[in-house]
CSV table of C-alpha atoms and ligand atoms in Angstrom, one decimal:
chain,number,residue,atom,x,y,z
A,1,MET,CA,-3.5,13.5,1.3
A,2,ASP,CA,-6.5,12.1,3.4
A,3,GLU,CA,-5.4,9.3,4.9
A,4,MET,CA,-8.3,8.3,7.1
A,5,GLY,CA,-10.7,8.2,4.0
A,6,LEU,CA,-8.3,6.1,2.3
A,7,ILE,CA,-7.8,3.5,4.8
A,8,GLN,CA,-11.5,3.4,5.4
A,9,ASN,CA,-12.2,2.9,1.9
A,10,ILE,CA,-10.0,0.0,2.0
A,11,VAL,CA,-11.4,-1.2,5.5
A,12,ALA,CA,-15.2,-0.7,3.8
A,13,THR,CA,-13.7,-2.9,0.8
A,14,ALA,CA,-12.7,-5.7,3.2
A,15,VAL,CA,-16.0,-5.6,5.2
A,16,ASN,CA,-18.1,-5.6,1.7
A,17,LEU,CA,-15.9,-8.5,0.5
A,18,ALA,CA,-16.5,-10.3,4.2
A,19,GLY,CA,-20.0,-9.9,3.6
A,20,GLN,CA,-20.4,-11.3,0.6
A,21,GLN,CA,-18.9,-14.4,1.5
A,22,GLY,CA,-21.3,-14.4,4.7
A,23,ALA,CA,-18.6,-13.9,7.3
A,24,HIS,CA,-19.1,-12.6,10.6
A,25,HIS,CA,-15.5,-11.5,11.5
A,26,ILE,CA,-12.2,-10.3,9.6
A,27,HIS,CA,-9.2,-11.4,11.2
A,28,GLU,CA,-6.4,-10.1,9.2
A,29,ILE,CA,-6.4,-7.5,6.6
A,30,LYS,CA,-3.4,-7.0,4.4
A,31,ILE,CA,-2.8,-3.6,3.2
A,32,GLN,CA,0.1,-3.0,0.4
A,33,VAL,CA,1.9,0.5,1.0
A,34,GLY,CA,4.1,1.9,-1.5
A,35,ALA,CA,7.3,4.0,-0.7
A,36,ALA,CA,5.9,7.0,-2.5
A,37,SER,CA,2.6,6.7,-1.3
A,38,GLY,CA,3.2,9.2,1.0
A,39,MET,CA,1.9,7.0,3.7
A,40,LYS,CA,3.8,6.4,6.8
A,41,PRO,CA,3.1,2.8,8.2
A,42,GLU,CA,2.2,4.5,11.5
A,43,SER,CA,-0.2,6.6,10.1
A,44,VAL,CA,-1.5,3.6,8.3
A,45,GLU,CA,-1.6,2.1,11.7
A,46,GLN,CA,-3.5,4.6,13.5
A,47,ALA,CA,-6.4,5.5,11.0
A,48,PHE,CA,-6.6,1.5,10.5
A,49,ASP,CA,-7.5,1.4,14.3
A,50,ARG,CA,-10.1,4.2,14.5
A,51,VAL,CA,-11.8,3.1,11.0
A,52,LYS,CA,-12.4,-0.6,12.3
A,53,SER,CA,-14.0,0.0,15.4
A,54,GLY,CA,-17.9,-0.9,15.3
A,55,THR,CA,-17.0,-3.2,11.8
A,56,ILE,CA,-16.8,-6.7,11.8
A,57,ALA,CA,-12.9,-5.7,11.0
A,58,GLN,CA,-12.5,-4.4,14.6
A,59,ASP,CA,-10.7,-7.0,16.0
A,60,ALA,CA,-8.6,-7.6,13.1
A,61,HIS,CA,-5.1,-7.7,12.6
A,62,LEU,CA,-3.3,-5.3,10.1
A,63,LEU,CA,-0.5,-6.5,8.1
A,64,LEU,CA,1.4,-4.0,6.2
A,65,GLU,CA,3.3,-4.8,3.0
A,66,TYR,CA,5.9,-2.2,2.3
A,67,LEU,CA,6.9,-1.6,-1.3
A,68,PRO,CA,10.0,0.1,-2.1
A,69,MET,CA,9.7,2.4,-5.1
A,70,VAL,CA,10.7,0.9,-8.5
A,71,CYS,CA,11.5,3.1,-11.6
A,72,TYR,CA,12.0,2.1,-15.2
A,73,CYS,CA,14.5,3.4,-17.7
A,74,ALA,CA,13.5,2.5,-21.2
A,75,THR,CA,16.9,3.8,-23.1
A,76,CYS,CA,18.7,0.6,-20.8
A,77,ASN,CA,15.8,-1.3,-20.3
A,78,VAL,CA,16.7,-1.7,-16.4
A,79,GLU,CA,14.7,-1.4,-13.4
A,80,PHE,CA,16.2,0.3,-10.3
A,81,GLN,CA,15.4,1.6,-7.1
A,82,PRO,CA,16.0,5.2,-7.1
A,83,ILE,CA,18.2,7.0,-4.9
A,84,ASP,CA,17.5,10.5,-5.4
A,85,PRO,CA,14.2,12.3,-6.0
A,86,LEU,CA,15.3,13.2,-9.3
A,87,LEU,CA,14.7,9.5,-10.1
A,88,LYS,CA,17.7,9.2,-12.5
A,89,CYS,CA,18.8,6.0,-13.9
A,90,PRO,CA,21.8,4.8,-12.4
A,91,GLU,CA,23.0,3.5,-15.8
A,92,CYS,CA,22.7,6.6,-18.1
A,93,HIS,CA,21.9,9.2,-15.6
A,94,GLN,CA,18.7,10.1,-17.3
A,95,PRO,CA,16.3,12.1,-14.7
A,96,HIS,CA,12.5,11.4,-14.4
A,97,CYS,CA,12.5,8.1,-15.0
A,98,GLU,CA,9.0,5.9,-15.4
A,99,ILE,CA,7.6,4.8,-12.0
A,100,ARG,CA,6.8,1.5,-11.9
A,101,GLN,CA,6.0,0.6,-8.4
A,102,GLY,CA,5.8,2.6,-5.1
A,103,TYR,CA,2.4,4.7,-5.3
A,104,GLU,CA,0.3,1.5,-3.9
A,105,LEU,CA,-2.1,1.8,-1.6
A,106,ALA,CA,-4.6,-1.3,-1.7
A,107,LEU,CA,-6.4,-3.7,0.1
A,108,GLN,CA,-4.3,-7.4,-1.0
A,109,GLU,CA,-5.9,-10.2,1.2
A,110,VAL,CA,-8.7,-10.4,4.1
A,111,GLU,CA,-8.8,-13.5,6.6
A,112,ILE,CA,-12.6,-14.2,7.4
A,113,SER,CA,-14.3,-16.5,9.1
B,1,LIG,ZN1,19.1,4.5,-18.5
């Protein structure tokens, strides 16, 4: 996965949003990172530091919201956090349940002035 590219998109979106509102500085950018997105918080931070320089977000603080993986079993109608890579339902032990959360990598909030 191209972390730099993904983070660059997020920062570009934040910069556009700020621009549309006539802002000159971005103070804080909040990003949601899902546990299954393959993104490690430290690599998100490193990529962020590199792509923000030279933009109005260059002094921005990065806030990461780390989301655990959540699966759903239609048979039992339960949501659960999988504990093995087969995504087994804890009730009926059926594997490969639907993934409801965990692949997020998205801009959530931008604080501007
Ligand atoms: Zn089940």
